[in-house]
Short mmCIF file of C-alpha atoms in Angstrom, two decimals:
data_model
loop_
_atom_site.label_atom_id
_atom_site.label_comp_id
_atom_site.label_asym_id
_atom_site.label_seq_id
_atom_site.Cartn_x
_atom_site.Cartn_y
_atom_site.Cartn_z
CA SER A 27 -0.29 -0.32 0.05
CA TYR A 28 0.87 3.46 -0.77
CA VAL A 29 2.79 5.32 2.60
CA LEU A 30 3.42 9.04 3.12
CA THR A 31 5.93 10.70 5.48
CA GLN A 32 5.48 13.41 7.23
CA PRO A 33 7.80 15.17 9.99
CA PRO A 34 6.05 14.37 13.70
CA SER A 35 6.61 17.97 14.43
CA VAL A 36 7.35 21.80 12.61
CA SER A 37 8.25 24.83 14.51
CA VAL A 38 8.81 28.24 13.45
CA ALA A 39 8.62 31.80 14.89
CA PRO A 40 5.74 33.87 14.14
CA GLY A 41 5.93 36.20 10.57
CA LYS A 42 8.74 33.36 9.56
CA THR A 43 7.76 30.85 7.03
CA ALA A 44 6.50 26.75 7.71
CA ARG A 45 7.34 24.07 5.37
CA ILE A 46 5.64 21.19 5.77
CA THR A 47 7.08 17.88 3.83
CA CYS A 48 5.33 15.06 2.41
CA GLY A 49 7.29 11.85 0.76
CA GLY A 50 6.04 9.27 -0.84
CA ASN A 51 6.93 7.69 -4.04
CA ASN A 52 6.49 9.45 -7.09
CA ILE A 53 4.17 11.65 -5.29
CA GLY A 54 4.81 14.10 -7.81
CA SER A 55 2.35 12.66 -10.17
CA LYS A 56 -0.67 12.40 -7.93
CA SER A 57 -2.59 15.33 -6.43
CA VAL A 58 -2.34 16.36 -3.32
CA HIS A 59 -4.07 17.29 -0.26
CA TRP A 60 -3.71 19.24 2.59
CA TYR A 61 -5.71 19.65 5.85
CA GLN A 62 -5.71 21.76 8.97
CA GLN A 63 -7.13 20.87 12.17
CA LYS A 64 -6.95 22.88 15.91
CA PRO A 65 -7.01 20.22 18.78
CA GLY A 66 -11.19 19.18 18.72
CA GLN A 67 -12.21 20.81 15.83
CA ALA A 68 -13.34 18.64 12.20
CA PRO A 69 -10.36 18.78 9.57
CA VAL A 70 -10.83 21.82 7.82
CA LEU A 71 -9.42 21.62 3.91
CA VAL A 72 -6.68 24.10 3.14
CA ILE A 73 -5.32 23.15 -0.77
CA TYR A 74 -6.03 21.17 -2.95
CA TYR A 75 -4.69 19.61 -6.03
CA ASP A 76 -1.40 20.97 -4.95
CA SER A 77 -1.74 23.93 -4.98
CA ASP A 78 -5.48 25.18 -4.96
CA ARG A 79 -6.91 27.64 -2.39
CA PRO A 80 -9.96 27.15 -0.37
CA SER A 81 -11.94 30.00 -0.24
CA GLY A 82 -11.40 31.82 3.11
CA ILE A 83 -8.65 30.35 2.90
CA PRO A 84 -5.83 33.21 3.21
CA GLU A 85 -2.49 33.49 0.58
CA ARG A 86 -0.29 32.35 3.26
CA PHE A 87 -0.89 28.65 2.39
CA SER A 88 0.14 27.53 -0.77
CA GLY A 89 1.78 23.69 -2.23
CA SER A 90 3.97 22.14 -3.97
CA ASN A 91 4.39 18.56 -5.45
CA SER A 92 7.29 17.61 -6.92
CA GLY A 93 9.20 13.92 -7.58
CA ASN A 94 8.84 12.43 -4.49
CA THR A 95 7.82 15.63 -2.19
CA ALA A 96 4.92 17.59 -1.99
CA THR A 97 5.26 20.89 0.78
CA LEU A 98 2.57 22.66 2.57
CA THR A 99 4.22 26.25 2.46
CA ILE A 100 3.07 29.19 5.10
CA SER A 101 4.00 32.25 4.47
CA ARG A 102 4.08 34.97 7.95
CA VAL A 103 3.21 32.46 9.97
CA GLU A 104 0.28 32.91 13.19
CA ALA A 105 -0.08 32.14 16.51
CA GLY A 106 -3.36 30.71 14.34
CA ASP A 107 -1.90 28.43 12.25
CA GLU A 108 -0.77 26.43 15.19
CA ALA A 109 -2.46 22.96 14.48
CA ASP A 110 -1.08 19.52 12.82
CA TYR A 111 -1.23 19.38 9.01
CA TYR A 112 -2.12 16.17 7.31
CA CYS A 113 -1.48 15.43 3.33
CA GLN A 114 -3.94 13.04 1.64
CA VAL A 115 -3.31 11.18 -1.96
CA TRP A 116 -5.83 9.04 -3.82
CA ASP A 117 -3.37 5.88 -4.71
CA SER A 118 -5.75 4.02 -7.45
CA SER A 119 -3.09 0.73 -7.06
CA SER A 120 -4.77 0.16 -3.91
CA ASP A 121 -8.37 -1.44 -2.47
CA SER A 122 -7.68 1.22 0.24
CA ASN A 123 -7.93 4.09 -1.92
CA TRP A 124 -7.34 6.73 0.17
CA VAL A 125 -4.36 7.77 2.42
CA PHE A 126 -2.99 10.13 4.68
CA GLY A 127 0.04 11.55 6.24
CA GLY A 128 1.13 10.56 9.98
CA GLY A 129 0.09 14.49 10.19
CA THR A 130 2.53 17.23 11.82
CA LYS A 131 2.60 19.22 13.89
CA LEU A 132 3.39 22.59 14.02
CA THR A 133 4.25 24.41 17.13
CA VAL A 134 4.49 28.68 16.91
CA LEU A 135 7.23 29.72 19.01
CA GLU B 5 -24.55 26.15 3.96
CA VAL B 6 -23.24 22.08 4.55
CA GLN B 7 -23.57 20.49 7.84
CA LEU B 8 -23.01 16.93 8.12
CA VAL B 9 -23.74 15.69 11.51
CA GLU B 10 -22.98 12.31 13.26
CA SER B 11 -24.48 10.22 15.54
CA GLY B 12 -24.35 6.58 17.21
CA GLY B 13 -21.19 6.31 18.14
CA GLY B 14 -21.35 5.58 21.95
CA LEU B 15 -19.17 3.12 24.68
CA VAL B 16 -19.29 -0.62 23.17
CA GLN B 17 -17.73 -3.82 24.72
CA PRO B 18 -15.34 -6.08 22.52
CA GLY B 19 -16.75 -8.03 19.87
CA ARG B 20 -20.53 -6.11 19.82
CA SER B 21 -22.01 -3.88 16.97
CA LEU B 22 -23.03 -0.13 17.06
CA ARG B 23 -23.91 1.87 13.64
CA LEU B 24 -23.38 5.49 13.16
CA SER B 25 -25.03 7.50 11.18
CA CYS B 26 -24.29 11.19 9.85
CA ALA B 27 -26.83 13.53 8.06
CA ALA B 28 -26.34 15.58 5.30
CA SER B 29 -27.94 19.26 4.52
CA GLY B 30 -26.97 22.46 2.41
CA PHE B 31 -26.41 20.05 -0.16
CA THR B 32 -27.66 17.75 -3.21
CA PHE B 33 -26.53 14.79 -1.22
CA ASP B 34 -26.29 11.81 -4.01
CA ASP B 35 -24.68 13.63 -6.21
CA TYR B 36 -21.35 12.91 -4.19
CA ALA B 37 -19.17 10.08 -2.20
CA MET B 38 -19.22 9.67 0.75
CA HIS B 39 -16.85 8.50 3.69
CA TRP B 40 -16.37 7.95 6.84
CA VAL B 41 -12.87 9.16 8.17
CA ARG B 42 -11.54 7.55 12.44
CA GLN B 43 -9.23 9.04 14.40
CA ALA B 44 -7.37 6.77 17.31
CA PRO B 45 -7.15 9.35 20.96
CA GLY B 46 -4.31 11.37 20.14
CA LYS B 47 -3.45 9.98 16.18
CA GLY B 48 -3.54 10.89 13.07
CA LEU B 49 -6.84 10.27 10.56
CA GLU B 50 -7.42 6.89 9.57
CA TRP B 51 -9.49 6.46 5.07
CA VAL B 52 -12.36 3.58 7.12
CA SER B 53 -14.54 3.91 4.19
CA GLY B 54 -16.09 5.49 1.16
CA ILE B 55 -19.25 4.93 -0.70
CA SER B 56 -20.04 6.36 -4.45
CA TRP B 57 -22.95 8.69 -5.26
CA ASN B 58 -24.89 5.10 -5.85
CA SER B 59 -23.80 3.09 -3.42
CA GLY B 60 -22.38 0.92 -6.59
CA SER B 61 -18.57 1.81 -5.99
CA ILE B 62 -17.52 0.79 -2.02
CA GLY B 63 -13.98 0.36 -0.35
CA TYR B 64 -12.07 -0.23 2.97
CA ALA B 65 -9.56 0.27 4.57
CA ASP B 66 -7.73 -3.06 5.38
CA SER B 67 -8.14 -2.85 8.64
CA VAL B 68 -11.48 -3.18 8.75
CA LYS B 69 -12.50 -5.27 5.35
CA GLY B 70 -15.00 -7.44 6.11
CA ARG B 71 -16.54 -6.44 9.82
CA PHE B 72 -17.61 -2.91 8.61
CA THR B 73 -20.42 -2.32 5.86
CA ILE B 74 -20.71 1.75 4.76
CA SER B 75 -24.03 1.88 3.05
CA ARG B 76 -26.49 5.33 2.28
CA ASP B 77 -30.34 6.69 1.98
CA ASN B 78 -30.73 9.10 -0.81
CA ALA B 79 -34.01 9.76 -0.19
CA LYS B 80 -32.80 10.60 3.30
CA ASN B 81 -29.62 12.13 2.79
CA SER B 82 -27.85 9.39 5.28
CA LEU B 83 -25.19 7.89 5.48
CA TYR B 84 -24.85 5.30 7.33
CA LEU B 85 -21.60 3.02 8.69
CA GLN B 86 -22.38 -0.47 10.45
CA MET B 87 -19.38 -1.67 12.72
CA ASN B 88 -19.45 -5.11 13.60
CA SER B 89 -17.23 -7.39 15.67
CA LEU B 90 -15.50 -4.36 17.31
CA ARG B 91 -12.19 -4.65 18.98
CA ALA B 92 -10.37 -2.05 21.08
CA GLU B 93 -8.58 -0.49 18.29
CA ASP B 94 -11.53 0.97 16.86
CA THR B 95 -11.73 3.37 19.74
CA ALA B 96 -11.69 6.80 17.50
CA LEU B 97 -13.71 9.93 16.64
CA TYR B 98 -15.56 8.73 13.65
CA TYR B 99 -15.56 11.76 10.85
CA CYS B 100 -18.33 12.17 7.84
CA ALA B 101 -16.34 13.40 5.15
CA LYS B 102 -18.27 14.74 2.10
CA ASP B 103 -16.27 14.31 -1.66
CA THR B 104 -15.81 16.34 -4.36
CA TYR B 105 -17.22 13.77 -7.04
CA SER B 106 -19.53 11.43 -7.59
CA SER B 107 -17.53 8.89 -7.37
CA SER B 108 -13.95 9.25 -5.29
CA SER B 109 -11.41 9.38 -8.07
CA GLY B 110 -7.74 11.14 -8.50
CA LEU B 111 -9.27 14.10 -8.73
CA SER B 112 -11.39 13.95 -5.90
CA TYR B 113 -10.56 15.49 -2.08
CA PHE B 114 -13.09 15.72 0.92
CA ASP B 115 -14.37 19.50 0.93
CA TYR B 116 -16.59 19.26 4.34
CA TRP B 117 -16.84 17.20 7.58
CA GLY B 118 -18.84 17.12 10.62
CA GLN B 119 -17.83 16.93 13.98
CA GLY B 120 -17.67 13.64 14.75
CA THR B 121 -19.10 10.56 16.93
CA LEU B 122 -16.58 9.36 19.57
CA VAL B 123 -16.84 5.24 19.61
CA THR B 124 -14.73 3.81 22.43
CA VAL B 125 -14.62 0.09 22.62
CA SER B 126 -13.81 -1.35 25.86
CA SER B 127 -14.97 -4.14 28.73
#
């Protein structure tokens, strides 16, 4: 089955740029989606199709995907961005088609 | 406004059954595939099961295959998850999520999520 690997944690100072990676075999050939989950809340979509933003998501959130790594970038990080972030892909090669990464805890210092 | 409201969770003994429901509103329910995603306490997200708009395509995670059954009633705008032979490792918050297409594919993603219903499997 397809595996997505995320770093367990990323720390960044307010106003700086946070980069959260999602590794997978030839992930660049897949569409990657990113979800933000704050404590006690349901996940919220922040990036779809590698780099598109849903309405209401700040432009500070961006994404890229190439080779074996997809990246969620959060510019000018704010305290309110502190959350868990999960990447997701559709894997057509297995019956369990939807795969999530293990999640990354973003800490704003 | 899209709303997904899960219900049916609770405390259940190992080996017993439970049925979860998800009531959908604010969109044309029978136009979209739907999913169940769970999150064990302190852990990450795990896709559990998904169903296409007309129930013609259904998928399960290996961890629940043969024990869980997903279904939907388009007339009632409702999604269900029948969970049998429950195990301690099934303890989790179960989310209902809406797909962006009528059947899941490489083009779809999950654009709306409910708040979840907690299932605790313990003796």
